[in-house]
Short mmCIF file of C-alpha atoms and ligand atoms in Angstrom, two decimals:
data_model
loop_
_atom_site.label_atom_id
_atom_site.label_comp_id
_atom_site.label_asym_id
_atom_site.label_seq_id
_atom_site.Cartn_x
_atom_site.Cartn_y
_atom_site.Cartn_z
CA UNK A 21 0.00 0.00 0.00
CA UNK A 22 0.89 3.56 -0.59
CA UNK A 23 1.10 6.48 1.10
CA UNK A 24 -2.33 7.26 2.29
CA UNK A 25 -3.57 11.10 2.29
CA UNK A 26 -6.61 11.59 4.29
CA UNK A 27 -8.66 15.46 3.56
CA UNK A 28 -9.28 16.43 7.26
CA UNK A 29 -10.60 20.21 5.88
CA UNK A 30 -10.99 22.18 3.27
CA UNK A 31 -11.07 25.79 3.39
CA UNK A 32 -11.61 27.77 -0.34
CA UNK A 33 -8.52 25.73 -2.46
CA UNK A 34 -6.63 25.27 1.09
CA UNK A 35 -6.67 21.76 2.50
CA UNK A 36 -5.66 20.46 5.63
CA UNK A 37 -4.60 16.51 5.74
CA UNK A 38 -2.72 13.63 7.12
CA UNK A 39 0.15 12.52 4.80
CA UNK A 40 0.86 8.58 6.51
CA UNK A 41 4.46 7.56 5.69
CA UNK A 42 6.54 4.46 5.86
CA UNK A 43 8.19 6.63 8.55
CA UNK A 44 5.28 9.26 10.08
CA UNK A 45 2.08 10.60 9.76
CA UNK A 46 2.59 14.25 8.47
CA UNK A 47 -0.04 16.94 8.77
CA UNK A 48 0.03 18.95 5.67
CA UNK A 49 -0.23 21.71 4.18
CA UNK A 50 3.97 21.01 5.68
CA UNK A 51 7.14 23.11 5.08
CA UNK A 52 9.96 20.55 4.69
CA UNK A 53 13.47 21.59 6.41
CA UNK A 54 16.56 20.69 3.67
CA UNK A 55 19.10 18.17 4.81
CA UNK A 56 21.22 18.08 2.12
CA UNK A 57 23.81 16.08 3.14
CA UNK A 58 22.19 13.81 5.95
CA UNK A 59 22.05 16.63 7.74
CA UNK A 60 20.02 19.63 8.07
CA UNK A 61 22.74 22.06 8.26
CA UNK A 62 23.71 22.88 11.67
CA UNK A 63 20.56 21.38 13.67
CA UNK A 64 21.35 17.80 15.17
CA UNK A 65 18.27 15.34 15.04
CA UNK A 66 16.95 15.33 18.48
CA UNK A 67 16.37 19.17 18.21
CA UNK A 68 14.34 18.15 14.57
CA UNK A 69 12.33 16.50 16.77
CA UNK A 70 11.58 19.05 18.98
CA UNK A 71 10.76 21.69 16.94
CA UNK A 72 7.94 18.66 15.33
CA UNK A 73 9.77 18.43 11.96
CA UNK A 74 8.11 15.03 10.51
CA UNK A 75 9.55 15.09 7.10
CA UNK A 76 13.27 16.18 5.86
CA UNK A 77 14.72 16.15 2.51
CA UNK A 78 17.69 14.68 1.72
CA UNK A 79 19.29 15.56 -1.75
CA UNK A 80 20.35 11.86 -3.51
CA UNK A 81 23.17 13.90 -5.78
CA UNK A 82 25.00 14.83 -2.73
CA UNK A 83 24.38 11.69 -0.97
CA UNK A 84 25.88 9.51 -4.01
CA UNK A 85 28.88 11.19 -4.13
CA UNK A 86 29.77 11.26 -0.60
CA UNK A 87 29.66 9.10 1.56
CA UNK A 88 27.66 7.20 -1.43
CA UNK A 89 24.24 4.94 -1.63
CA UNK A 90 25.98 1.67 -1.64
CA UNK A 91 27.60 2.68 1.51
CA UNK A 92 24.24 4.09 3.51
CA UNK A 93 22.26 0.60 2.16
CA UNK A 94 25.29 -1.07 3.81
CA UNK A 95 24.39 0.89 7.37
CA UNK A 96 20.45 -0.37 7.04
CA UNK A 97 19.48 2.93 5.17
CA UNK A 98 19.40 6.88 5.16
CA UNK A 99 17.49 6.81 8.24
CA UNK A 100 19.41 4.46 10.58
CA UNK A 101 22.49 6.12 9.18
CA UNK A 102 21.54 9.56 9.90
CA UNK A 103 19.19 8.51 12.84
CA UNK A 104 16.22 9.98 11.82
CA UNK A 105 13.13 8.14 12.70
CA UNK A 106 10.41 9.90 10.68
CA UNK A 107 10.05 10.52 7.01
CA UNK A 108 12.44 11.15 4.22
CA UNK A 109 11.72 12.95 0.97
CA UNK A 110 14.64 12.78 -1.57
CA UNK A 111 14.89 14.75 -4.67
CA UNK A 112 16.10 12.82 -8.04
CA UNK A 113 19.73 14.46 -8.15
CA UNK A 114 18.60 15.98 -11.59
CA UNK A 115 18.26 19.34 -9.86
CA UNK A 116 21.86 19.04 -8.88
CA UNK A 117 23.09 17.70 -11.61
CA UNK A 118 21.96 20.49 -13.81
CA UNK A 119 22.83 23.27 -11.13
CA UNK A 120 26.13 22.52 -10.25
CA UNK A 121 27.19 20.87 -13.57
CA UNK A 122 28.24 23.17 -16.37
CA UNK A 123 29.98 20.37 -18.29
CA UNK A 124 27.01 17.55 -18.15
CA UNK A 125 26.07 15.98 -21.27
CA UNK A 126 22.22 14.96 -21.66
CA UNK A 127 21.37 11.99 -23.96
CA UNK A 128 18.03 9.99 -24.10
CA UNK A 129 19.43 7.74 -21.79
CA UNK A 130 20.34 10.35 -18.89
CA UNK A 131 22.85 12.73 -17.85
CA UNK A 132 26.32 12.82 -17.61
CA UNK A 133 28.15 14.96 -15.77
CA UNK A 134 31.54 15.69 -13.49
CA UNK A 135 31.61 15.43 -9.85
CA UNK A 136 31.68 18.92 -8.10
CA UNK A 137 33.95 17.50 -5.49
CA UNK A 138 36.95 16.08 -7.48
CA UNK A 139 35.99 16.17 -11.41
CA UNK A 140 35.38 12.38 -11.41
CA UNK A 141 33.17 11.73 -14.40
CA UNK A 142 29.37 9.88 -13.53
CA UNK A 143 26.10 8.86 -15.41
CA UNK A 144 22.36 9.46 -13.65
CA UNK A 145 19.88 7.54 -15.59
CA UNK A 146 16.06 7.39 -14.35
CA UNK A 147 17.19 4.11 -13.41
CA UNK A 148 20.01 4.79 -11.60
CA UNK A 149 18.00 7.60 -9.98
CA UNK A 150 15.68 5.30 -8.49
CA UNK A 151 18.50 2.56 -6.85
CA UNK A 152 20.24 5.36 -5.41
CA UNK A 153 17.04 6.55 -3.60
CA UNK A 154 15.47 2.92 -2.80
CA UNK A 155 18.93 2.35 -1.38
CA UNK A 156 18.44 5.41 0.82
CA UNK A 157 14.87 4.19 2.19
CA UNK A 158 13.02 7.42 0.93
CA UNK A 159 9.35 7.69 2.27
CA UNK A 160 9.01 9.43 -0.79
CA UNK A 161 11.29 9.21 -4.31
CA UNK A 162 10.81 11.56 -6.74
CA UNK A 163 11.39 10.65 -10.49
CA UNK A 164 14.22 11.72 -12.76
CA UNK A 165 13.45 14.52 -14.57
CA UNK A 166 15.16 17.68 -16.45
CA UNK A 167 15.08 20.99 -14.58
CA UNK A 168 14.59 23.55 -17.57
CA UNK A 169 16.14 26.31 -17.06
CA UNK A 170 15.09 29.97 -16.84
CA UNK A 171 14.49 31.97 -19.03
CA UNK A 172 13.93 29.33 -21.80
CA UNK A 173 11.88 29.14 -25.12
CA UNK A 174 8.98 27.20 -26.19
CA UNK A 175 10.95 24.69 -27.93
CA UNK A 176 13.91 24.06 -25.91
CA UNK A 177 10.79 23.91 -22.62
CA UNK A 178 8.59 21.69 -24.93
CA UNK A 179 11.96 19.22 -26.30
CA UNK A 180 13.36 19.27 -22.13
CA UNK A 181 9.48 18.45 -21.19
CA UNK A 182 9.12 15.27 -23.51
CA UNK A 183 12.43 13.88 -22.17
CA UNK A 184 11.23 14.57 -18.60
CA UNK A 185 7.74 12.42 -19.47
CA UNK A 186 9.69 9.60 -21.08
CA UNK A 187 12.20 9.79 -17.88
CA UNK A 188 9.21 9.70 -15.79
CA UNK A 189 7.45 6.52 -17.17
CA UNK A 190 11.38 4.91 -16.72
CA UNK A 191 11.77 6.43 -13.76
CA UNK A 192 7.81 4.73 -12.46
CA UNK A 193 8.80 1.15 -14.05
CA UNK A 194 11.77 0.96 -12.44
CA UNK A 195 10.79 2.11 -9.11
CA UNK A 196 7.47 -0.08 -8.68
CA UNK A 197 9.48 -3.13 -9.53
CA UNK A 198 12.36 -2.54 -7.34
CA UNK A 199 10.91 -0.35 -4.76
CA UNK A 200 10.59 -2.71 -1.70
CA UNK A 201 14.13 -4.19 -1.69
CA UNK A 202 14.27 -1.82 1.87
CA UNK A 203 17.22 -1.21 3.66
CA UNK A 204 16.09 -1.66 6.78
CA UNK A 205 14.79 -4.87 6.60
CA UNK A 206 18.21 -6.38 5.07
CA UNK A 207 20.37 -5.22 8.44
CA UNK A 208 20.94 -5.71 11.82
CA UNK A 209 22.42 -4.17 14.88
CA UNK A 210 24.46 -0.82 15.24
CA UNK A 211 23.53 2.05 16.51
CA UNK A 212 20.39 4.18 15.87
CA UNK A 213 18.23 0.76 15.23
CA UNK A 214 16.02 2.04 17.35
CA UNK A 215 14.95 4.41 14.71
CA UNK A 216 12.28 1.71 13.37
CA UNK A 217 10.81 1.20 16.97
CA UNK A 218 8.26 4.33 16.08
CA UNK A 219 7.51 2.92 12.67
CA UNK A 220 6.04 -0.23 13.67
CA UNK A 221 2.66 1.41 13.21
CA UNK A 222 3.17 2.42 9.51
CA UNK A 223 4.12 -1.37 8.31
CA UNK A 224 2.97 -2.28 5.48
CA UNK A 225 2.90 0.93 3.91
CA UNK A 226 5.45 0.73 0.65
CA UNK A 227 7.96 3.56 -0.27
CA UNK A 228 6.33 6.08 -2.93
CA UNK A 229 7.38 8.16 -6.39
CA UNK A 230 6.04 11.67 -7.07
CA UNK A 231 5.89 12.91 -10.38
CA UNK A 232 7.34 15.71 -11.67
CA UNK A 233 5.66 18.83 -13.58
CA UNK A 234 7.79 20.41 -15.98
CA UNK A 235 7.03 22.91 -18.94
CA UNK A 236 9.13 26.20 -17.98
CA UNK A 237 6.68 29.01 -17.82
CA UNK A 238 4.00 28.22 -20.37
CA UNK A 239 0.64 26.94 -19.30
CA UNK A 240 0.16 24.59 -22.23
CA UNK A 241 3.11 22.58 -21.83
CA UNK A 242 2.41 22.62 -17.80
CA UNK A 243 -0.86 21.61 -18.45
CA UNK A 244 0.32 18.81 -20.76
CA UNK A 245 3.06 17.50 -18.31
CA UNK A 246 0.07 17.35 -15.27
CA UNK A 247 -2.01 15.52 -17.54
CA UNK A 248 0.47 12.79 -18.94
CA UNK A 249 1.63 12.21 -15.82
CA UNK A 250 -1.52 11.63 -13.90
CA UNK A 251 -2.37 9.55 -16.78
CA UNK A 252 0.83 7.35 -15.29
CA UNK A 253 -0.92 7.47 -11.87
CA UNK A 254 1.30 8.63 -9.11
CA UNK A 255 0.48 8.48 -5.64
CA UNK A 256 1.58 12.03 -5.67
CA UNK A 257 2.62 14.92 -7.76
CA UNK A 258 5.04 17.86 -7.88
CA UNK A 259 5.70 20.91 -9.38
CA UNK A 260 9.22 21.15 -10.64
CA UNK A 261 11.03 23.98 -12.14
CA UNK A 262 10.51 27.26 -10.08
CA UNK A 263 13.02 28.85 -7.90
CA UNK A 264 14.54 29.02 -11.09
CA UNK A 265 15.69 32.78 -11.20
CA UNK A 266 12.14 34.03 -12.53
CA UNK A 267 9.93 37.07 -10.94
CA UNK A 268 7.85 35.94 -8.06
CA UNK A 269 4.94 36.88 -9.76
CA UNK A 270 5.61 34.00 -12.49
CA UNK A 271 5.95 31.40 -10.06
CA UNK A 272 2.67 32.38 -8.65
CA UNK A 273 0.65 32.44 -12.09
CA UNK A 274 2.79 28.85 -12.84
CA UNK A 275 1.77 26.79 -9.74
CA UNK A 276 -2.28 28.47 -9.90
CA UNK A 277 -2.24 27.45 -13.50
CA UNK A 278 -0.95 23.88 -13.04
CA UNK A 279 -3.20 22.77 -9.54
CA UNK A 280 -6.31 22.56 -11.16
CA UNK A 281 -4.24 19.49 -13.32
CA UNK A 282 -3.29 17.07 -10.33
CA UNK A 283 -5.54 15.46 -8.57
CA UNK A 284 -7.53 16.57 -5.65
CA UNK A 285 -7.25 13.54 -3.43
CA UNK A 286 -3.46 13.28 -3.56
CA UNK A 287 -0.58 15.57 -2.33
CA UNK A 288 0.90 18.70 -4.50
CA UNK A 289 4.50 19.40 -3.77
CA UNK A 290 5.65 22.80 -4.88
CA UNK A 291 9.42 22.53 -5.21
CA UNK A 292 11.81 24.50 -3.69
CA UNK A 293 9.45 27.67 -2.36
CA UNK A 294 10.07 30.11 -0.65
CA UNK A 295 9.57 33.51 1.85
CA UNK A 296 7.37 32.54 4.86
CA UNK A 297 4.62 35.23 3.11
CA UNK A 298 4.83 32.73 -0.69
CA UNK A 299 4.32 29.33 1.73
CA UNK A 300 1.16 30.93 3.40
CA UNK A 301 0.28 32.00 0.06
CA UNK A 302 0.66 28.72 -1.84
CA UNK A 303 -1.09 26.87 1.30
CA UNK A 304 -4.50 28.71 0.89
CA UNK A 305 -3.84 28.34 -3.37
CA UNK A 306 -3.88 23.98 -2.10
CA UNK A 307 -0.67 23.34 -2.16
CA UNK A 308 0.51 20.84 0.83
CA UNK A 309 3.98 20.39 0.80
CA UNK A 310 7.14 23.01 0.27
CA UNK A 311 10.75 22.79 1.00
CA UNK A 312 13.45 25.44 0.64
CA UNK A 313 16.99 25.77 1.95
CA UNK A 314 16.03 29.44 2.57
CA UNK A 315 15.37 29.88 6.19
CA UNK A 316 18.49 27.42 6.97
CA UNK A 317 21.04 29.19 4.49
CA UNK A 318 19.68 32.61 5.79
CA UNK A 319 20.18 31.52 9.40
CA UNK A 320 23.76 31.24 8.52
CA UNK A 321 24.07 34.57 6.97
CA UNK A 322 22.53 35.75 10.09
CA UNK A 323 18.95 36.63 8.61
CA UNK A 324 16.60 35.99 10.77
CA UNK A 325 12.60 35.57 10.05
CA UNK A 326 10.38 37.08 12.69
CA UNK A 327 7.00 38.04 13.56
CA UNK A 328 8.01 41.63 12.99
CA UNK A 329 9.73 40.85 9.26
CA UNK A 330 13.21 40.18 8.33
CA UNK A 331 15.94 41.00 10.80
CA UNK A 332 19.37 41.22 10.37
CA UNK A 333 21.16 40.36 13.57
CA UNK A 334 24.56 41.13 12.21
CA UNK A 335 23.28 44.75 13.03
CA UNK A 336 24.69 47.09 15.49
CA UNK A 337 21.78 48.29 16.72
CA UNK A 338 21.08 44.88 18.50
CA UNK A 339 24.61 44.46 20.16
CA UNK A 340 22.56 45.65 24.28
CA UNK A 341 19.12 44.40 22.89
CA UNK A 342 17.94 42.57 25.92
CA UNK A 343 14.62 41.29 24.27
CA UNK A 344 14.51 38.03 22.63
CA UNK A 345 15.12 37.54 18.40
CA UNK A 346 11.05 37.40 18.43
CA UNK A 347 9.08 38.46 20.95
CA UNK A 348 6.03 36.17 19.63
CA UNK A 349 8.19 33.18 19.11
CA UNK A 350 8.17 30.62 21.75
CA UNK A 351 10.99 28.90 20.32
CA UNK A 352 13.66 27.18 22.28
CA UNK A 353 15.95 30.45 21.22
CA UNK A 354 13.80 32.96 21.84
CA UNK A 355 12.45 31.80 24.98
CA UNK A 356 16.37 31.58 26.53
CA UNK A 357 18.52 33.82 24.10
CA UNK A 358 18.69 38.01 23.76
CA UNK A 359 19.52 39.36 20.38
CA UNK A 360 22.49 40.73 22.00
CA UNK A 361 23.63 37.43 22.32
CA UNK A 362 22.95 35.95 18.47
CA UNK A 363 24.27 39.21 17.33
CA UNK A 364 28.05 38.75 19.65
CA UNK A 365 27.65 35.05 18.52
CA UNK A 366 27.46 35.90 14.86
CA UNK A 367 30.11 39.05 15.14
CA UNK A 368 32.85 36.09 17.02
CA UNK A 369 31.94 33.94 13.75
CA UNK A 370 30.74 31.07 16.88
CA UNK A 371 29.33 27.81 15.28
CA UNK A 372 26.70 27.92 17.71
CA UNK A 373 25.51 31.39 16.15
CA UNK A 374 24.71 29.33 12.96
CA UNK A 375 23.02 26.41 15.38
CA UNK A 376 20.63 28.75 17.16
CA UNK A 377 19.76 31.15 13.90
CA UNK A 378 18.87 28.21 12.27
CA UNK A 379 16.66 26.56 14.64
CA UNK A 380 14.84 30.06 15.19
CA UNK A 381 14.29 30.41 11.45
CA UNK A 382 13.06 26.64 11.53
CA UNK A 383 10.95 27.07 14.42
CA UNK A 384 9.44 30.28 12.53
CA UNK A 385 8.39 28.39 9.32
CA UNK A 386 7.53 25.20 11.60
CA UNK A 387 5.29 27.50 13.23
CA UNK A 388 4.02 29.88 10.46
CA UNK A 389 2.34 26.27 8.79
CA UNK A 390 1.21 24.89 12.18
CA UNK A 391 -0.81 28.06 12.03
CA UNK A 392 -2.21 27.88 8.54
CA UNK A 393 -3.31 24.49 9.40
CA UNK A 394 -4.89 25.44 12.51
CA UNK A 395 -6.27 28.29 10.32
CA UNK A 396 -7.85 26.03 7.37
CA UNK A 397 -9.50 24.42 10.66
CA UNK A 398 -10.96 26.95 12.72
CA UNK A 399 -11.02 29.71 10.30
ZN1 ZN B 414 12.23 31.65 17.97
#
């Protein structure tokens, strides 16, 4: 079986639902903290846990490079490895692979491209794609597809869309025949094996693929992708390809013109969004799950998000602010720490300025969709 996505509420084209996992049971709509590297930067698990993070991503082009898939099946998965006992969403590595690889080479057949660590020269394939992330233990997989670039025309969007479709339908075949050869049922012992303890309630529940919208910015070729790929029945669907450098507005106009496409009784994914004010606004459009390295990279740049805007705690005027980074925050940081602090923490360039920033900033978008779904309930 599935993932299984029960509608608790629905509030104009918001919705508020249970997302059951392999690993959890997420309430959506959900903002999904990035842990690249098996590891959300600078935020160890336990304090994941606190803040009531269900779901993390993990990014599979990263992960297969270093410390590599074959090495994380040996240790009974990505979440015994990293100990994280609740869901994991991976990407397909084809955002990476097309971000951080000037010299790739695409081909029917897949990508090929250079490591970003050492030059070494690799091949991603749908296929390949799809044993890297079954060899992590994803909750959810997403399939292999091209990340078309912004701006791009109608034919080079319409030629990058009909390799993403055939990718998909590879990327589905392979997955549904291979997907439960799990991890963590092959392994024994070692530490962090008590990560499965909390799943025992979700057996039987099988690992899942998303789809993949693609189509640049025109609402014909998004259309078309929605509609092929529902055709190839997912148990869930995203939409790919934003973030991409184009005006907010766009990505706006994009993800209202695809929703009405993907199904209402399944989860829509929005990929890679955004300011706290774009989440709350894609929530109440019906989208239920976001991710975005945002409020983590900002944390580290000393940007914090607030109930009072953006603050910059670099600033001098909070070097004797005795108040907390936000007053309407009852966040682990805010209910013990003074600006004054964060801002001498972040001036001494102290790793624990980047720990506490970043689990504020989590905390804030935690929070910010904790309140939309309370909102979709009560009004
Ligand atoms: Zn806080």
């Amino acid at each position: 079986m599935s993932l299984d996505f029960k509608i608790l509420k629905t509030r104009g084209d918001a919705r508020r639902a249970t997302m059951t996992l392999p690993h959890a049971a997420v309430e959506t709509p959900v903002f999904m903290p990035v842990g690249t590297v098996a590891s959300v930067k600078a935020v160890p698990q336990h304090l994941l846990e606190e803040l009531d993070a269900r779901i993390i991503l993990g990014n599979t082009y990263h992960l297969y490079l270093r410390p590599g898939h074959e090495l994380i099946r040996r240790m009974g998965g990505l979440h015994r490895f990293m100990s994280w006992p609740r869901a994991l969403l991976t990407d397909s590595g084809g955002f990476q692979v097309f971000s951080l690889n000037a010299l790739r080479k695409v081909t029917e057949e897949g990508v090929e491209f250079r490591s970003h660590l050492d030059g070494s020269k690799h091949f991603f394939s749908p296929e390949h794609s799809m044993d890297v992330q079954i060899a992590l233990g994803s909750d959810i997989a997403m399939a292999f597809d091209e990340c078309t670039e912004y701006p791009a025309d109608y034919e080079r969007a319409r030629r990058s869309l009909d390799t993403t479709l055939r990718w998909a339908e590879r990327s589905k075949r392979h997955f549904d025949a291979h997907k439960n050869e799990r991890p963590w049922e092959q392994s024994v012992g070692g530490r962090g094996q008590g990560v499965e303890d909390q799943a025992a309630c979700f057996v039987g529940l099988t690992p899942n693929l998303f789809g993949i919208v693609q189509g640049g910015m025109y609402k014909d070729l998004r259309r078309e992708s929605a509609e092929r790929l529902v055709e190839m029945d997912f148990p869930g669907y995203a939409i790919g390809g934003l973030s991409v450098g184009e005006p907010r507005e766009l990505t706006r106009e994009v993800i209202a013109e695809t929703l009405p496409y993907l199904p209402a009784d399944k989860p829509r994914y929005v990929m890679g969004v955004g300011y706290p004010d774009e989440i709350v606004e894609y929530a109440s459009m019906g989208v239920d799950m976001m991710d975005c390295v945002l409020p983590t990279r900002a944390a580290r740049h000393g940007l914090l998000f607030t109930s009072e805007g953006r603050l910059n705690i670099k600033n001098k005027k909070f070097a004797e602010d005795q108040g907390p980074p936000d007053p309407e925050c009852s966040c682990m940081v805010c209910r013990r720490y003074t600006r004054a602090y964060l801002r001498h923490l972040m001036t001494a360039q102290e790793p624990l300025s980047a720990v506490l920033n970043t689990v504020h900033n989590l905390a804030f978008y935690l929070e910010t969709m904790a309140k939309v779904r309370a909102g979709i309930i009560g009004g």
